[in-house]
Amino acid sequence: MSDEDVLAAPSPAEPPAGVEAPVAFPVHGTRPFPAPRPAGSAVSAPSAVRAGLEAWEQGTLMTTLGMEVVERGRERVVVRMPVRGATQVVGILHGGASAALIETAASVAARQSAPEGTVPAGAELHVSHLRPVRAGHVTAVAVPVHQGRRTAVHEVTVSDDEGRTVARGTLRSLYTEVG
């Protein structure tokens, strides 16, 4: 490759002409987390919490894998994901997709109890794959094991449409200051 070819190549931040940017990554320069919601405001009330993805969760890996937040709360978060489109070449759910589902459910849970002015960042993820899944949906349920001022640990159980446990995992999150 000549120096002219290198200079003419698009930068890694920009996709080649006519190619869409991957949706798994937010647009450069946007904040991956929302501004903190003031305590007691209408949008922080439990009645304002609803199923689905928040606007700031759109265009992330959650969208790419078709994840849907079914339930959000301080003591329990439920996230559902289709198996189709997240399989290995042999037709079973990819372990990386299970790990992404576990980390997502635990991260959503950690955000629900984050101290004011902080956001959680995953620091340590452990995953055990227990049974293969070929079709349908998998559902992750995240519950807190520890919720502190600087860290949180959530345990996540992933089950198939028949309610069989297919994976388990834990995520330790560190709360970092916004800004």
mmCIF file of C-alpha atoms in Angstrom:
data_model
loop_
_atom_site.group_PDB
_atom_site.id
_atom_site.type_symbol
_atom_site.label_atom_id
_atom_site.label_comp_id
_atom_site.label_asym_id
_atom_site.label_seq_id
_atom_site.Cartn_x
_atom_site.Cartn_y
_atom_site.Cartn_z
ATOM 1 C CA MET A 1 0.000 0.000 0.000
ATOM 2 C CA SER A 2 1.476 3.350 -1.016
ATOM 3 C CA ASP A 3 1.515 6.538 1.079
ATOM 4 C CA GLU A 4 -1.158 7.970 -1.237
ATOM 5 C CA ASP A 5 -3.441 4.975 -0.544
ATOM 6 C CA VAL A 6 -3.044 5.472 3.195
ATOM 7 C CA LEU A 7 -3.847 9.187 2.900
ATOM 8 C CA ALA A 8 -6.893 8.472 0.720
ATOM 9 C CA ALA A 9 -8.315 5.790 3.041
ATOM 10 C CA PRO A 10 -11.202 6.874 5.262
ATOM 11 C CA SER A 11 -10.408 7.367 8.926
ATOM 12 C CA PRO A 12 -11.401 4.501 11.257
ATOM 13 C CA ALA A 13 -14.068 6.751 12.819
ATOM 14 C CA GLU A 14 -15.861 7.152 9.479
ATOM 15 C CA PRO A 15 -17.287 4.214 7.508
ATOM 16 C CA PRO A 16 -16.417 4.009 3.802
ATOM 17 C CA ALA A 17 -18.810 5.848 1.482
ATOM 18 C CA GLY A 18 -22.090 3.991 1.053
ATOM 19 C CA VAL A 19 -21.570 1.820 4.169
ATOM 20 C CA GLU A 20 -23.671 2.374 7.298
ATOM 21 C CA ALA A 21 -21.851 2.704 10.609
ATOM 22 C CA PRO A 22 -22.413 -0.211 12.983
ATOM 23 C CA VAL A 23 -25.306 0.435 15.366
ATOM 24 C CA ALA A 24 -23.498 -1.183 18.309
ATOM 25 C CA PHE A 25 -21.575 2.006 19.021
ATOM 26 C CA PRO A 26 -23.027 5.415 19.919
ATOM 27 C CA VAL A 27 -22.293 8.370 17.692
ATOM 28 C CA HIS A 28 -18.904 9.852 18.552
ATOM 29 C CA GLY A 29 -19.219 12.703 21.017
ATOM 30 C CA THR A 30 -22.525 11.568 22.564
ATOM 31 C CA ARG A 31 -22.770 10.600 26.210
ATOM 32 C CA PRO A 32 -23.424 6.886 26.770
ATOM 33 C CA PHE A 33 -25.380 7.617 29.952
ATOM 34 C CA PRO A 34 -28.174 10.081 30.637
ATOM 35 C CA ALA A 35 -27.735 13.141 32.793
ATOM 36 C CA PRO A 36 -28.704 12.303 36.371
ATOM 37 C CA ARG A 37 -32.400 12.675 37.048
ATOM 38 C CA PRO A 38 -33.167 14.819 40.068
ATOM 39 C CA ALA A 39 -34.587 12.871 42.997
ATOM 40 C CA GLY A 40 -38.322 13.325 43.321
ATOM 41 C CA SER A 41 -38.803 14.473 39.737
ATOM 42 C CA ALA A 42 -41.589 12.925 37.690
ATOM 43 C CA VAL A 43 -39.086 11.017 35.546
ATOM 44 C CA SER A 44 -37.398 9.440 38.568
ATOM 45 C CA ALA A 45 -40.668 8.194 40.062
ATOM 46 C CA PRO A 46 -41.249 4.426 39.867
ATOM 47 C CA SER A 47 -44.442 5.102 37.914
ATOM 48 C CA ALA A 48 -42.343 6.656 35.136
ATOM 49 C CA VAL A 49 -40.258 3.476 34.706
ATOM 50 C CA ARG A 50 -41.527 1.368 31.820
ATOM 51 C CA ALA A 51 -40.554 -1.666 29.801
ATOM 52 C CA GLY A 52 -38.496 -1.411 26.621
ATOM 53 C CA LEU A 53 -35.402 0.603 25.856
ATOM 54 C CA GLU A 54 -34.824 4.158 27.008
ATOM 55 C CA ALA A 55 -33.882 6.652 24.279
ATOM 56 C CA TRP A 56 -30.237 6.628 25.385
ATOM 57 C CA GLU A 57 -30.150 2.804 25.113
ATOM 58 C CA GLN A 58 -31.114 2.905 21.410
ATOM 59 C CA GLY A 59 -28.304 2.299 18.928
ATOM 60 C CA THR A 60 -26.313 0.202 21.423
ATOM 61 C CA LEU A 61 -25.486 -3.480 21.643
ATOM 62 C CA MET A 62 -28.912 -3.869 23.242
ATOM 63 C CA THR A 63 -30.500 -2.833 19.949
ATOM 64 C CA THR A 64 -28.129 -4.935 17.855
ATOM 65 C CA LEU A 65 -28.993 -8.102 19.790
ATOM 66 C CA GLY A 66 -32.701 -7.266 20.008
ATOM 67 C CA MET A 67 -32.758 -6.983 23.803
ATOM 68 C CA GLU A 68 -35.872 -5.675 25.516
ATOM 69 C CA VAL A 69 -36.017 -4.529 29.126
ATOM 70 C CA VAL A 70 -39.184 -6.148 30.472
ATOM 71 C CA GLU A 71 -38.885 -4.955 34.079
ATOM 72 C CA ARG A 72 -36.730 -2.296 35.777
ATOM 73 C CA GLY A 73 -36.353 -1.896 39.507
ATOM 74 C CA ARG A 74 -33.860 -1.556 42.334
ATOM 75 C CA GLU A 75 -34.376 -5.176 43.428
ATOM 76 C CA ARG A 76 -34.986 -6.907 40.079
ATOM 77 C CA VAL A 77 -34.364 -6.294 36.385
ATOM 78 C CA VAL A 78 -35.596 -8.569 33.590
ATOM 79 C CA VAL A 79 -34.143 -8.392 30.051
ATOM 80 C CA ARG A 80 -35.274 -10.609 27.149
ATOM 81 C CA MET A 81 -33.350 -11.394 23.940
ATOM 82 C CA PRO A 82 -34.123 -13.493 20.846
ATOM 83 C CA VAL A 83 -31.799 -16.402 20.123
ATOM 84 C CA ARG A 84 -32.125 -15.869 16.369
ATOM 85 C CA GLY A 85 -29.273 -13.691 15.128
ATOM 86 C CA ALA A 86 -27.122 -14.441 18.206
ATOM 87 C CA THR A 87 -25.997 -17.982 17.415
ATOM 88 C CA GLN A 88 -22.737 -19.756 16.720
ATOM 89 C CA VAL A 89 -22.201 -21.430 13.356
ATOM 90 C CA VAL A 90 -23.513 -24.718 14.840
ATOM 91 C CA GLY A 91 -26.875 -23.079 15.553
ATOM 92 C CA ILE A 92 -26.754 -22.638 19.338
ATOM 93 C CA LEU A 93 -26.779 -19.390 21.304
ATOM 94 C CA HIS A 94 -23.320 -17.821 21.247
ATOM 95 C CA GLY A 95 -21.634 -17.599 24.643
ATOM 96 C CA GLY A 96 -20.676 -14.006 23.941
ATOM 97 C CA ALA A 97 -24.335 -13.137 23.413
ATOM 98 C CA SER A 98 -25.205 -14.770 26.754
ATOM 99 C CA ALA A 99 -22.411 -12.810 28.405
ATOM 100 C CA ALA A 100 -23.659 -9.580 26.804
ATOM 101 C CA LEU A 101 -27.178 -10.311 28.071
ATOM 102 C CA ILE A 102 -25.890 -10.978 31.600
ATOM 103 C CA GLU A 103 -23.785 -7.814 31.657
ATOM 104 C CA THR A 104 -26.651 -5.760 30.220
ATOM 105 C CA ALA A 105 -29.193 -6.967 32.779
ATOM 106 C CA ALA A 106 -26.772 -6.354 35.658
ATOM 107 C CA SER A 107 -25.787 -2.930 34.287
ATOM 108 C CA VAL A 108 -29.420 -1.843 33.955
ATOM 109 C CA ALA A 109 -29.949 -3.027 37.548
ATOM 110 C CA ALA A 110 -26.881 -1.135 38.774
ATOM 111 C CA ARG A 111 -28.161 2.058 37.105
ATOM 112 C CA GLN A 112 -31.428 1.763 39.041
ATOM 113 C CA SER A 113 -29.623 2.131 42.368
ATOM 114 C CA ALA A 114 -26.637 4.267 41.344
ATOM 115 C CA PRO A 115 -25.792 7.003 43.851
ATOM 116 C CA GLU A 116 -26.721 10.477 42.593
ATOM 117 C CA GLY A 117 -24.165 11.895 40.157
ATOM 118 C CA THR A 118 -22.664 8.492 39.279
ATOM 119 C CA VAL A 119 -23.009 5.850 36.586
ATOM 120 C CA PRO A 120 -21.992 2.189 36.790
ATOM 121 C CA ALA A 121 -19.222 0.691 34.698
ATOM 122 C CA GLY A 122 -18.744 -3.068 34.533
ATOM 123 C CA ALA A 123 -15.479 -4.096 36.191
ATOM 124 C CA GLU A 124 -15.648 -7.874 36.510
ATOM 125 C CA LEU A 125 -17.887 -10.361 34.690
ATOM 126 C CA HIS A 126 -18.173 -14.093 35.448
ATOM 127 C CA VAL A 127 -20.329 -16.329 33.245
ATOM 128 C CA SER A 128 -21.151 -20.036 33.367
ATOM 129 C CA HIS A 129 -22.871 -21.538 30.314
ATOM 130 C CA LEU A 130 -25.013 -24.472 31.448
ATOM 131 C CA ARG A 131 -27.174 -25.660 28.547
ATOM 132 C CA PRO A 132 -27.444 -24.907 24.801
ATOM 133 C CA VAL A 133 -30.376 -23.006 23.321
ATOM 134 C CA ARG A 134 -31.317 -23.205 19.630
ATOM 135 C CA ALA A 135 -34.487 -21.133 19.261
ATOM 136 C CA GLY A 136 -36.930 -18.817 20.966
ATOM 137 C CA HIS A 137 -35.878 -16.249 23.536
ATOM 138 C CA VAL A 138 -33.653 -16.166 26.579
ATOM 139 C CA THR A 139 -34.550 -14.098 29.622
ATOM 140 C CA ALA A 140 -32.091 -12.684 32.154
ATOM 141 C CA VAL A 141 -33.142 -11.811 35.698
ATOM 142 C CA ALA A 142 -30.684 -9.667 37.659
ATOM 143 C CA VAL A 143 -30.872 -9.284 41.442
ATOM 144 C CA PRO A 144 -28.515 -7.389 43.761
ATOM 145 C CA VAL A 145 -26.014 -9.245 45.923
ATOM 146 C CA HIS A 146 -24.320 -6.034 47.141
ATOM 147 C CA GLN A 147 -25.207 -2.368 46.648
ATOM 148 C CA GLY A 148 -22.681 0.080 48.038
ATOM 149 C CA ARG A 149 -21.611 3.676 47.502
ATOM 150 C CA ARG A 150 -18.746 2.777 45.128
ATOM 151 C CA THR A 151 -19.582 -0.742 43.904
ATOM 152 C CA ALA A 152 -22.479 -3.064 43.193
ATOM 153 C CA VAL A 153 -22.612 -6.803 42.530
ATOM 154 C CA HIS A 154 -25.549 -8.385 40.706
ATOM 155 C CA GLU A 155 -26.284 -12.045 40.135
ATOM 156 C CA VAL A 156 -28.008 -12.940 36.877
ATOM 157 C CA THR A 157 -29.845 -16.105 35.871
ATOM 158 C CA VAL A 158 -30.616 -16.697 32.190
ATOM 159 C CA SER A 159 -33.445 -19.071 31.267
ATOM 160 C CA ASP A 160 -34.996 -20.325 28.038
ATOM 161 C CA ASP A 161 -38.673 -20.212 27.042
ATOM 162 C CA GLU A 162 -39.320 -23.398 29.064
ATOM 163 C CA GLY A 163 -37.858 -21.817 32.218
ATOM 164 C CA ARG A 164 -34.705 -23.962 32.216
ATOM 165 C CA THR A 165 -31.561 -22.220 33.449
ATOM 166 C CA VAL A 166 -29.140 -21.929 30.524
ATOM 167 C CA ALA A 167 -26.517 -19.604 32.030
ATOM 168 C CA ARG A 168 -25.628 -17.814 35.266
ATOM 169 C CA GLY A 169 -23.320 -14.941 35.923
ATOM 170 C CA THR A 170 -22.294 -12.080 38.155
ATOM 171 C CA LEU A 171 -21.194 -8.550 37.365
ATOM 172 C CA ARG A 172 -19.269 -6.253 39.675
ATOM 173 C CA SER A 173 -19.853 -2.624 38.731
ATOM 174 C CA LEU A 174 -17.899 0.426 39.840
ATOM 175 C CA TYR A 175 -19.792 3.686 40.230
ATOM 176 C CA THR A 176 -17.978 6.536 38.517
ATOM 177 C CA GLU A 177 -18.797 10.224 38.652
ATOM 178 C CA VAL A 178 -20.698 11.714 35.732
ATOM 179 C CA GLY A 179 -18.789 14.294 33.724
#
